Short mmCIF file of C-alpha atoms and ligand atoms in Angstrom, two decimals:
data_model
loop_
_atom_site.label_atom_id
_atom_site.label_comp_id
_atom_site.label_asym_id
_atom_site.label_seq_id
_atom_site.Cartn_x
_atom_site.Cartn_y
_atom_site.Cartn_z
CA MET A 1 -197.80 33.66 -149.32
CA SER A 2 -194.94 34.87 -151.53
CA VAL A 3 -194.94 36.08 -155.07
CA VAL A 4 -192.63 34.09 -157.34
CA SER A 5 -191.23 36.32 -160.03
CA VAL A 6 -189.18 36.04 -163.23
CA ALA A 7 -186.05 36.77 -161.19
CA ASN A 8 -186.69 33.69 -159.03
CA VAL A 9 -187.14 31.53 -162.11
CA GLU A 10 -183.98 32.86 -163.73
CA LYS A 11 -181.94 32.08 -160.61
CA ALA A 12 -183.30 28.52 -160.31
CA LYS A 13 -181.28 25.59 -161.60
CA GLY A 14 -183.70 23.20 -163.32
CA VAL A 15 -186.30 23.05 -160.53
CA LEU A 16 -187.91 25.78 -158.47
CA VAL A 17 -189.75 24.65 -155.35
CA ILE A 18 -192.44 27.06 -154.25
CA GLY A 19 -194.91 27.07 -151.41
CA ALA A 20 -198.42 25.68 -151.72
CA ARG A 21 -199.99 29.11 -151.56
CA ASP A 22 -197.24 31.06 -153.33
CA LEU A 23 -198.34 33.13 -156.29
CA LEU A 24 -196.54 32.38 -159.58
CA THR A 25 -196.84 35.36 -161.93
CA PRO A 26 -197.87 34.60 -165.53
CA LEU A 27 -194.58 36.12 -166.73
CA ALA A 28 -192.61 33.85 -164.39
CA ALA A 29 -194.57 30.83 -165.60
CA ASP A 30 -193.75 31.71 -169.21
CA ARG A 31 -190.08 32.27 -168.38
CA ALA A 32 -189.96 28.88 -166.63
CA LYS A 33 -191.21 27.27 -169.83
CA GLU A 34 -188.60 29.10 -171.89
CA LEU A 35 -185.76 28.10 -169.57
CA ASN A 36 -187.08 24.57 -168.93
CA VAL A 37 -187.35 25.25 -165.22
CA ARG A 38 -189.78 22.84 -163.52
CA ILE A 39 -192.00 24.49 -160.93
CA GLU A 40 -192.76 22.18 -158.02
CA ARG A 41 -195.36 23.22 -155.54
CA SER A 42 -194.64 21.91 -152.08
CA THR A 43 -197.63 20.67 -150.08
CA ALA A 44 -196.22 21.83 -146.72
CA GLN A 45 -196.04 25.62 -146.70
CA ALA A 46 -193.62 25.66 -143.76
CA LYS A 47 -191.02 23.59 -145.59
CA THR A 48 -191.13 25.44 -148.86
CA SER A 49 -188.87 28.12 -150.11
CA ALA A 50 -188.49 30.07 -153.26
CA PRO A 51 -184.68 29.99 -153.41
CA SER A 52 -182.83 33.26 -153.37
CA THR A 53 -186.06 35.28 -153.20
CA PRO A 54 -186.97 37.93 -150.73
CA ARG A 55 -190.32 37.05 -149.20
CA THR A 56 -193.15 39.48 -149.38
CA ALA A 57 -194.36 41.02 -146.19
CA PRO A 58 -197.71 39.86 -144.81
CA ILE A 59 -200.47 41.40 -146.89
CA PRO A 60 -201.28 44.72 -145.28
CA PRO A 61 -204.79 45.80 -144.51
CA ALA A 62 -206.75 47.36 -147.33
CA VAL A 63 -207.35 51.07 -147.47
CA ASN A 64 -210.25 52.68 -149.22
CA THR A 65 -208.39 54.86 -151.71
CA PRO A 66 -210.44 55.25 -154.88
CA THR A 67 -208.75 53.99 -158.04
CA PRO A 68 -209.15 55.35 -161.58
CA PHE A 69 -211.07 52.17 -162.37
CA ALA A 70 -213.49 52.65 -159.46
CA SER A 71 -212.84 49.06 -158.49
CA ASN A 72 -214.42 47.68 -155.34
CA ARG A 73 -211.36 45.51 -154.81
CA PRO A 74 -209.15 46.62 -151.94
CA ILE A 75 -205.79 48.01 -152.92
CA ARG A 76 -202.58 47.39 -151.01
CA GLN A 77 -200.65 50.05 -149.20
CA GLN A 78 -197.54 50.87 -151.20
CA GLY A 79 -195.35 51.32 -148.17
CA ALA A 80 -196.08 47.83 -146.86
CA VAL A 81 -194.56 46.08 -149.87
CA GLN A 82 -190.94 45.17 -149.46
CA PRO A 83 -188.45 46.24 -152.11
CA GLY A 84 -188.27 43.65 -154.84
CA ALA A 85 -191.61 42.12 -153.96
CA LEU A 86 -194.69 42.44 -156.10
CA SER A 87 -197.76 44.09 -154.77
CA GLY A 88 -200.76 41.85 -154.30
CA ALA A 89 -202.50 43.89 -157.01
CA LEU A 90 -200.54 42.52 -159.90
CA TYR A 91 -202.35 44.07 -162.81
CA ARG A 92 -203.88 47.18 -161.33
CA ARG A 93 -202.79 50.51 -162.62
CA GLY A 94 -200.83 52.39 -160.02
CA ALA A 95 -199.47 49.32 -158.24
CA PRO A 96 -195.84 49.83 -157.23
CA VAL A 97 -193.49 48.51 -159.89
CA PRO A 98 -191.21 45.94 -158.28
CA SER A 99 -187.57 46.86 -158.61
CA GLN A 100 -186.59 43.87 -160.75
CA MET A 101 -189.22 44.79 -163.31
CA ARG A 102 -188.43 48.46 -163.63
CA VAL A 103 -187.30 49.39 -167.13
CA ASP A 104 -184.01 50.87 -165.91
CA ASN A 105 -183.24 47.65 -164.08
CA VAL A 106 -184.26 45.43 -166.96
CA GLN A 107 -181.63 47.30 -168.91
CA SER A 108 -178.90 46.94 -166.32
CA ASN A 109 -179.87 43.32 -165.61
CA ALA A 110 -179.31 42.53 -169.31
CA GLY A 111 -175.65 42.02 -168.44
CA LEU A 112 -176.57 39.15 -166.10
CA ASP A 113 -178.93 37.59 -168.60
CA SER A 114 -177.36 34.60 -170.31
CA ARG A 115 -179.54 34.86 -173.41
CA PRO A 116 -177.74 36.00 -176.58
CA LYS A 117 -177.82 39.62 -177.72
CA THR A 118 -178.84 40.88 -181.12
CA ALA A 119 -178.66 44.16 -182.95
CA VAL A 120 -180.42 45.51 -186.00
CA ILE A 121 -178.80 48.26 -188.05
CA GLY A 122 -181.24 50.53 -189.85
CA ALA A 123 -184.51 51.36 -188.12
CA GLY A 124 -186.48 51.76 -191.33
CA HIS A 125 -189.29 49.50 -192.48
CA VAL A 126 -187.37 46.22 -192.51
CA GLY A 127 -185.18 47.04 -189.50
CA ALA A 128 -187.96 48.11 -187.14
CA MET A 129 -190.10 45.11 -187.97
CA THR A 130 -187.11 42.78 -187.62
CA ALA A 131 -186.35 44.18 -184.16
CA LEU A 132 -189.91 43.49 -183.03
CA ARG A 133 -189.93 40.00 -184.54
CA LEU A 134 -186.65 39.25 -182.77
CA ALA A 135 -187.93 40.52 -179.43
CA GLU A 136 -191.29 38.81 -179.35
CA PRO A 137 -190.17 35.20 -178.72
CA SER A 138 -188.02 36.36 -175.72
CA LEU A 139 -185.09 34.35 -177.07
CA PHE A 140 -182.65 37.22 -176.60
CA SER A 141 -181.70 39.40 -173.66
CA ARG A 142 -181.53 42.50 -175.83
CA VAL A 143 -182.25 43.85 -179.29
CA MET A 144 -180.25 46.99 -180.05
CA LEU A 145 -181.68 49.04 -182.91
CA VAL A 146 -179.26 51.48 -184.56
CA ASP A 147 -180.02 54.22 -187.08
CA ILE A 148 -178.22 57.39 -188.09
CA VAL A 149 -181.40 59.48 -187.84
CA PRO A 150 -181.36 61.05 -184.37
CA GLY A 151 -184.07 59.68 -182.10
CA LEU A 152 -185.53 57.28 -184.67
CA ALA A 153 -184.13 54.04 -183.25
CA ALA A 154 -184.55 55.14 -179.63
CA GLY A 155 -188.13 56.25 -180.23
CA LEU A 156 -189.14 53.08 -182.05
CA ALA A 157 -187.39 50.92 -179.46
CA LEU A 158 -189.22 52.63 -176.63
CA ASP A 159 -192.53 52.32 -178.45
CA MET A 160 -191.93 48.59 -179.00
CA TRP A 161 -190.86 48.11 -175.39
CA HIS A 162 -194.15 49.69 -174.30
CA SER A 163 -195.89 46.74 -175.93
CA SER A 164 -193.83 44.13 -174.04
CA GLY A 165 -196.46 43.58 -171.36
CA LEU A 166 -199.21 43.12 -173.91
CA ARG A 167 -197.16 40.84 -176.17
CA ASN A 168 -195.66 39.14 -173.12
CA PHE A 169 -191.98 39.41 -174.06
CA THR A 170 -188.94 40.04 -171.88
CA THR A 171 -186.33 40.97 -174.51
CA ARG A 172 -185.22 44.52 -173.84
CA ILE A 173 -185.32 46.68 -176.99
CA GLU A 174 -183.09 49.75 -177.05
CA GLY A 175 -182.17 52.27 -179.69
CA SER A 176 -179.06 54.28 -180.54
CA THR A 177 -177.43 56.36 -183.24
CA GLU A 178 -174.00 54.94 -182.39
CA LEU A 179 -172.40 51.80 -183.79
CA SER A 180 -170.61 51.45 -180.44
CA ALA A 181 -173.99 50.22 -179.16
CA LEU A 182 -173.25 46.99 -181.06
CA GLN A 183 -170.86 46.03 -178.25
CA GLY A 184 -171.52 42.44 -177.16
CA ALA A 185 -173.94 41.61 -179.97
CA ASP A 186 -173.90 37.93 -180.95
CA TYR A 187 -176.06 38.46 -184.04
CA ILE A 188 -176.41 41.57 -186.18
CA VAL A 189 -178.99 42.12 -188.90
CA MET A 190 -177.87 44.74 -191.42
CA THR A 191 -180.84 46.51 -193.00
CA ALA A 192 -179.42 50.04 -193.39
CA GLY A 193 -179.58 51.29 -196.93
CA ARG A 194 -181.87 52.64 -199.60
CA PRO A 195 -184.80 50.51 -200.72
CA ARG A 196 -185.98 50.27 -204.33
CA GLN A 197 -188.50 52.66 -205.81
CA PRO A 198 -190.83 51.75 -208.69
CA GLY A 199 -188.87 51.11 -211.86
CA MET A 200 -185.57 50.48 -210.07
CA THR A 201 -183.70 47.19 -210.08
CA ARG A 202 -181.83 46.05 -206.98
CA THR A 203 -178.57 46.65 -208.85
CA ASP A 204 -179.47 50.36 -209.13
CA LEU A 205 -178.86 50.57 -205.37
CA THR A 206 -175.26 49.35 -205.55
CA GLY A 207 -173.37 52.64 -205.30
CA VAL A 208 -175.25 54.26 -202.44
CA ASN A 209 -175.65 51.09 -200.41
CA ALA A 210 -172.03 49.99 -200.86
CA GLU A 211 -170.96 53.17 -199.12
CA ILE A 212 -173.33 52.53 -196.21
CA ILE A 213 -172.19 48.90 -195.92
CA GLY A 214 -168.55 50.02 -195.78
CA GLY A 215 -169.01 52.38 -192.83
CA VAL A 216 -171.20 49.95 -190.93
CA ALA A 217 -168.83 47.03 -191.55
CA ASP A 218 -165.98 49.02 -189.98
CA GLY A 219 -168.17 49.61 -186.91
CA ILE A 220 -169.09 45.94 -186.65
CA ARG A 221 -165.45 44.89 -186.89
CA ARG A 222 -164.53 47.34 -184.15
CA HIS A 223 -167.41 46.83 -181.72
CA ALA A 224 -168.70 43.31 -182.31
CA PRO A 225 -165.78 41.33 -183.72
CA ASN A 226 -167.34 37.95 -182.87
CA ALA A 227 -170.83 38.58 -184.21
CA VAL A 228 -172.58 36.71 -186.99
CA VAL A 229 -173.93 39.21 -189.52
CA VAL A 230 -177.11 38.69 -191.53
CA VAL A 231 -177.13 41.08 -194.49
CA VAL A 232 -180.51 42.23 -195.83
CA THR A 233 -179.45 45.39 -197.71
CA ASN A 234 -179.77 45.15 -201.51
CA PRO A 235 -178.36 44.24 -203.96
CA LEU A 236 -178.08 41.24 -201.72
CA GLU A 237 -175.20 39.19 -203.08
CA GLU A 238 -172.97 42.22 -203.68
CA MET A 239 -173.67 43.71 -200.23
CA THR A 240 -173.05 40.36 -198.51
CA HIS A 241 -169.74 40.12 -200.34
CA LEU A 242 -168.76 43.67 -199.34
CA MET A 243 -169.72 43.09 -195.71
CA ALA A 244 -167.55 39.96 -195.58
CA LYS A 245 -164.65 41.68 -197.31
CA ARG A 246 -164.71 44.81 -195.16
CA THR A 247 -165.23 43.07 -191.79
CA GLY A 248 -162.74 40.34 -192.67
CA PHE A 249 -165.11 37.86 -191.00
CA PRO A 250 -164.93 34.22 -192.14
CA PRO A 251 -167.58 32.98 -194.60
CA ASN A 252 -169.64 31.23 -191.92
CA ARG A 253 -170.22 34.55 -190.11
CA VAL A 254 -171.55 36.71 -192.97
CA ILE A 255 -174.81 35.45 -194.44
CA GLY A 256 -177.24 37.09 -196.83
CA MET A 257 -181.00 36.93 -196.32
CA ALA A 258 -182.96 36.14 -199.46
CA GLY A 259 -183.58 32.40 -199.73
CA VAL A 260 -185.94 32.21 -196.76
CA LEU A 261 -187.97 35.07 -198.22
CA ASP A 262 -187.98 33.85 -201.82
CA SER A 263 -188.89 30.32 -200.71
CA THR A 264 -191.78 31.49 -198.55
CA ARG A 265 -193.02 33.77 -201.32
CA PHE A 266 -193.14 30.81 -203.71
CA CYS A 267 -194.90 28.59 -201.16
CA SER A 268 -197.47 31.28 -200.36
CA LEU A 269 -198.22 31.75 -204.06
CA VAL A 270 -198.66 28.00 -204.59
CA ALA A 271 -201.15 28.07 -201.71
CA LEU A 272 -203.20 30.64 -203.65
CA GLU A 273 -204.00 27.83 -206.10
CA GLY A 274 -206.19 26.40 -203.34
CA ILE A 275 -204.43 23.04 -203.12
CA ALA A 276 -202.66 23.41 -199.77
CA ARG A 277 -201.86 25.70 -196.90
CA PRO A 278 -198.64 27.73 -197.35
CA GLN A 279 -196.91 25.82 -194.55
CA ASP A 280 -197.63 22.48 -196.24
CA VAL A 281 -195.80 23.47 -199.41
CA LYS A 282 -192.13 22.51 -199.26
CA ALA A 283 -189.90 24.25 -201.78
CA ILE A 284 -186.66 26.20 -201.81
CA ALA A 285 -185.31 29.14 -203.76
CA LEU A 286 -181.61 29.11 -204.71
CA GLY A 287 -179.34 31.26 -206.89
CA SER A 288 -179.68 35.02 -206.74
CA HIS A 289 -182.20 37.32 -205.07
CA GLY A 290 -183.35 38.53 -208.46
CA ALA A 291 -183.44 37.50 -212.09
CA GLU A 292 -181.23 34.41 -211.57
CA MET A 293 -183.42 32.92 -208.85
CA VAL A 294 -183.65 29.13 -209.22
CA ILE A 295 -186.60 27.26 -207.72
CA PRO A 296 -185.88 23.56 -208.29
CA LEU A 297 -189.34 22.14 -208.94
CA SER A 298 -187.95 18.60 -208.72
CA LEU A 299 -187.60 19.19 -204.96
CA ALA A 300 -190.97 20.89 -204.41
CA THR A 301 -193.64 18.84 -202.63
CA ILE A 302 -196.94 19.08 -200.80
CA ASP A 303 -197.32 16.48 -198.06
CA GLY A 304 -194.59 14.46 -199.71
CA GLN A 305 -196.26 14.51 -203.16
CA PRO A 306 -194.26 16.07 -205.99
CA LEU A 307 -195.67 19.51 -206.81
CA GLU A 308 -195.14 18.81 -210.51
CA GLN A 309 -197.80 16.09 -210.27
CA LEU A 310 -200.28 18.44 -208.61
CA LEU A 311 -200.17 21.50 -210.88
CA PRO A 312 -199.75 21.77 -214.67
CA ALA A 313 -196.34 22.89 -215.95
CA ASP A 314 -197.57 26.25 -217.29
CA ARG A 315 -199.19 27.14 -213.95
CA LEU A 316 -196.00 26.22 -212.14
CA SER A 317 -193.78 28.33 -214.36
CA ALA A 318 -196.18 31.28 -213.92
CA ILE A 319 -195.89 30.91 -210.14
CA VAL A 320 -192.08 30.70 -210.32
CA GLU A 321 -192.08 33.85 -212.41
CA ARG A 322 -194.36 35.68 -209.98
CA ALA A 323 -192.23 34.59 -207.00
CA ARG A 324 -189.12 35.87 -208.75
CA ASP A 325 -190.79 39.25 -209.37
CA SER A 326 -192.61 39.46 -206.04
CA GLY A 327 -190.33 42.18 -204.70
CA ALA A 328 -191.02 44.39 -207.71
CA GLU A 329 -194.75 43.60 -207.55
CA VAL A 330 -194.88 44.93 -203.97
CA VAL A 331 -192.72 47.97 -204.82
CA LYS A 332 -195.07 48.83 -207.68
CA LEU A 333 -198.14 48.57 -205.47
CA LEU A 334 -196.63 50.56 -202.61
CA GLN A 335 -195.29 53.30 -204.91
CA LYS A 336 -192.82 54.21 -202.14
CA GLY A 337 -190.40 51.83 -200.47
CA SER A 338 -190.33 48.05 -200.67
CA ALA A 339 -191.62 44.95 -198.87
CA TYR A 340 -190.86 44.62 -195.20
CA PHE A 341 -193.22 42.29 -193.32
CA SER A 342 -192.03 39.06 -194.91
CA PRO A 343 -188.38 40.22 -195.24
CA ALA A 344 -188.30 41.06 -191.52
CA GLU A 345 -189.87 37.74 -190.59
CA SER A 346 -187.32 35.95 -192.80
CA ALA A 347 -184.34 37.70 -191.18
CA ALA A 348 -185.71 36.95 -187.70
CA VAL A 349 -186.20 33.28 -188.63
CA MET A 350 -182.52 33.07 -189.60
CA VAL A 351 -181.29 34.64 -186.37
CA ALA A 352 -183.58 32.45 -184.27
CA ALA A 353 -182.33 29.34 -186.10
CA MET A 354 -178.78 30.27 -185.09
CA ALA A 355 -179.62 31.18 -181.51
CA LYS A 356 -181.45 27.87 -181.08
CA ASN A 357 -178.61 26.00 -182.77
CA SER A 358 -181.37 24.57 -184.90
CA ASP A 359 -180.65 21.89 -187.45
CA THR A 360 -183.40 22.88 -189.85
CA MET A 361 -182.46 23.44 -193.47
CA ILE A 362 -182.95 26.94 -194.82
CA THR A 363 -181.61 28.71 -197.86
CA ALA A 364 -179.27 31.67 -197.51
CA CYS A 365 -176.70 33.61 -199.47
CA VAL A 366 -173.33 32.04 -198.57
CA GLN A 367 -169.88 31.52 -200.04
CA SER A 368 -170.27 28.46 -202.28
CA SER A 369 -166.67 27.22 -201.77
CA GLY A 370 -166.96 24.44 -204.35
CA ALA A 371 -170.47 23.26 -203.42
CA TYR A 372 -172.75 22.28 -206.32
CA SER A 373 -169.69 22.62 -208.59
CA VAL A 374 -170.53 26.28 -209.27
CA LEU A 375 -168.11 29.23 -209.32
CA ASP A 376 -166.88 30.22 -205.88
CA THR A 377 -169.09 33.20 -205.09
CA ARG A 378 -171.89 34.43 -202.79
CA ILE A 379 -175.02 32.60 -203.86
CA GLY A 380 -178.25 31.25 -202.37
CA LEU A 381 -177.81 27.63 -201.28
CA PRO A 382 -179.42 25.30 -198.72
CA VAL A 383 -177.59 25.43 -195.40
CA ARG A 384 -177.82 24.42 -191.79
CA LEU A 385 -177.33 27.28 -189.36
CA GLY A 386 -175.83 26.92 -185.91
CA ARG A 387 -174.76 29.20 -183.08
CA ASP A 388 -171.75 30.47 -185.04
CA GLY A 389 -173.46 30.93 -188.37
CA VAL A 390 -173.29 28.50 -191.27
CA LYS A 391 -172.65 24.95 -190.05
CA GLU A 392 -172.71 23.35 -193.47
CA ILE A 393 -173.97 23.67 -197.02
CA ILE A 394 -176.38 20.87 -197.86
CA GLU A 395 -175.94 19.32 -201.30
CA LEU A 396 -179.31 18.24 -202.68
CA PRO A 397 -179.73 16.29 -205.92
CA LEU A 398 -180.71 18.70 -208.71
CA ARG A 399 -181.89 17.88 -212.22
CA PRO A 400 -179.43 18.80 -214.98
CA ASP A 401 -181.53 21.84 -216.05
CA GLU A 402 -181.68 23.07 -212.44
CA GLN A 403 -177.96 22.50 -211.96
CA ALA A 404 -177.25 24.44 -215.17
CA ALA A 405 -179.47 27.34 -214.02
CA LEU A 406 -177.61 27.45 -210.69
CA ALA A 407 -174.24 27.48 -212.44
CA GLU A 408 -175.46 30.33 -214.67
CA ALA A 409 -176.66 32.27 -211.61
CA ALA A 410 -173.22 31.87 -210.01
CA ARG A 411 -171.53 33.18 -213.16
CA SER A 412 -173.76 36.29 -213.25
CA ILE A 413 -173.32 37.03 -209.54
CA ALA A 414 -169.54 36.56 -209.73
CA LYS A 415 -169.44 39.01 -212.64
CA ARG A 416 -171.44 41.63 -210.73
CA ILE A 417 -169.24 41.20 -207.69
CA SER A 418 -166.06 41.52 -209.76
CA GLU A 419 -167.40 44.84 -211.12
CA LEU A 420 -167.55 46.25 -207.58
CA GLY A 421 -163.79 46.62 -207.68
P1 LIG B 501 -185.89 52.23 -195.23
O1 LIG B 501 -185.55 53.39 -196.07
O2 LIG B 501 -187.25 52.14 -194.66
O3 LIG B 501 -184.84 52.11 -194.02
C1 LIG B 501 -183.47 52.22 -194.18
C2 LIG B 501 -182.94 52.83 -192.90
O4 LIG B 501 -181.52 52.77 -192.92
C3 LIG B 501 -183.31 54.29 -192.70
O5 LIG B 501 -184.01 54.47 -191.48
C4 LIG B 501 -181.98 55.02 -192.70
O6 LIG B 501 -181.93 56.13 -191.84
C5 LIG B 501 -181.05 53.91 -192.24
N1 LIG B 501 -179.64 54.16 -192.53
C6 LIG B 501 -179.09 54.66 -193.67
N2 LIG B 501 -177.77 54.70 -193.54
C7 LIG B 501 -177.45 54.26 -192.31
C8 LIG B 501 -176.25 54.07 -191.59
N3 LIG B 501 -175.07 54.36 -192.13
N4 LIG B 501 -176.31 53.56 -190.34
C9 LIG B 501 -177.51 53.27 -189.78
N5 LIG B 501 -178.68 53.42 -190.41
C10 LIG B 501 -178.66 53.90 -191.66
O7 LIG B 501 -185.57 50.93 -196.09
P2 LIG B 501 -186.13 49.43 -195.87
O8 LIG B 501 -187.41 49.27 -196.57
O9 LIG B 501 -186.05 49.13 -194.43
O10 LIG B 501 -185.03 48.58 -196.67
C11 LIG B 501 -183.72 48.49 -196.20
C12 LIG B 501 -182.82 47.72 -197.16
O11 LIG B 501 -183.25 46.35 -197.21
C13 LIG B 501 -182.91 48.21 -198.63
O12 LIG B 501 -181.61 48.16 -199.20
C14 LIG B 501 -183.82 47.20 -199.29
O13 LIG B 501 -183.61 47.09 -200.68
C15 LIG B 501 -183.39 45.94 -198.56
N6 LIG B 501 -184.34 44.83 -198.63
C16 LIG B 501 -183.83 43.57 -198.84
C17 LIG B 501 -184.64 42.48 -198.88
C18 LIG B 501 -184.04 41.12 -199.07
O14 LIG B 501 -184.77 40.19 -199.35
N7 LIG B 501 -182.74 40.95 -198.93
C19 LIG B 501 -186.10 42.60 -198.74
C20 LIG B 501 -186.54 43.96 -198.46
C21 LIG B 501 -185.67 45.03 -198.41
#
């Protein structure tokens, strides 16, 4: 009997033939699903092979060493297990850690891993949660968390990595204070910056966060010149503009995160009316991440039925208003700092959509470049994301009042951006 590990699965090309009595670890089974590797169990043990795998030694005789769990199960002698092979006692505390699963090797093996790499800058509320959300689906080989506070990113990364066995993920999370750690990142989420405090508008953050964006953008340009950057730092449209300007990256590779969040906030608030689950409400938020947010009700549906036929107009405008002010509502309740669970989830959704080359429509802050006949500026519009960022802006039919509100939003954003100098 051999133990078939994640390493065997990752080396297989499409199909992995294993022996009838070979033991497939749960992690390897999960990895096979992720990589679309078919596991075929041969009926004849003699003919089978787990390609490119060292075989385990015959199971050694049990010894009666007591374990901390006082188990009656026999434990295996450490010395009898060949390097690289798993012990028979897969889940028992104290079992030898096979070399390919040791943390130091997971790190060095990341170079051989063909999955994309991500980085998150700022290990505060939004950044830390984004890093975890990015790691959990095991889509990426690595998430690098970077923060200027010594030890913060490394400590959080290690803490998150400790949960990998429980959450069953294989993405290595690491932390650093250095922007040079961005080397090789395919996707970078920028969350560094001050959050709002009660009574502050997002625009109040412009000065301090512009400075942070500038320094970080220089680092991204130097260390990850091919990355796609998702900007989260507020004020969103201004910071997305500054990031694009300072990195010199093309418009498809600098995208602001707001539309996914504002859309999901609206949908979740509609669900509070008791007429549908949040995921059944289809609606999008365009325009700015703030006062000029535009939620085109003509496009909002539940199971294909127009939302305007399901709720009275005054209820709907109250929900739009609450969605628009949701950030401030959370800030006021928290008294310190701003929302981070749903913002982190939203940023992770965007990065995953790119990594999967997904064709799903989402809304994001992008360069309008003539779309919707609004001023050419950074504004929330529906887009399709692909591996290299924005694939295309999707032009949806808007009602004249919605089109006018979007044009007004573009004018206000363009004015704010022009004031940045
Ligand atoms: P936070 O204060 O919890 O974390 C910010 C982190 O950035 C801190 O750990 C700080 O040390 C770090 N940092 C500061 N300068 C840095 C630099 N030069 N390099 C690396 N790290 C640096 O703030 P939180 O709650 O995580 O919010 C972060 C930003 O995201 C704020 O600007 C906030 O307004 C914005 N935000 C945007 C949302 C959106 O929808 N676009 C939603 C929620 C927050």
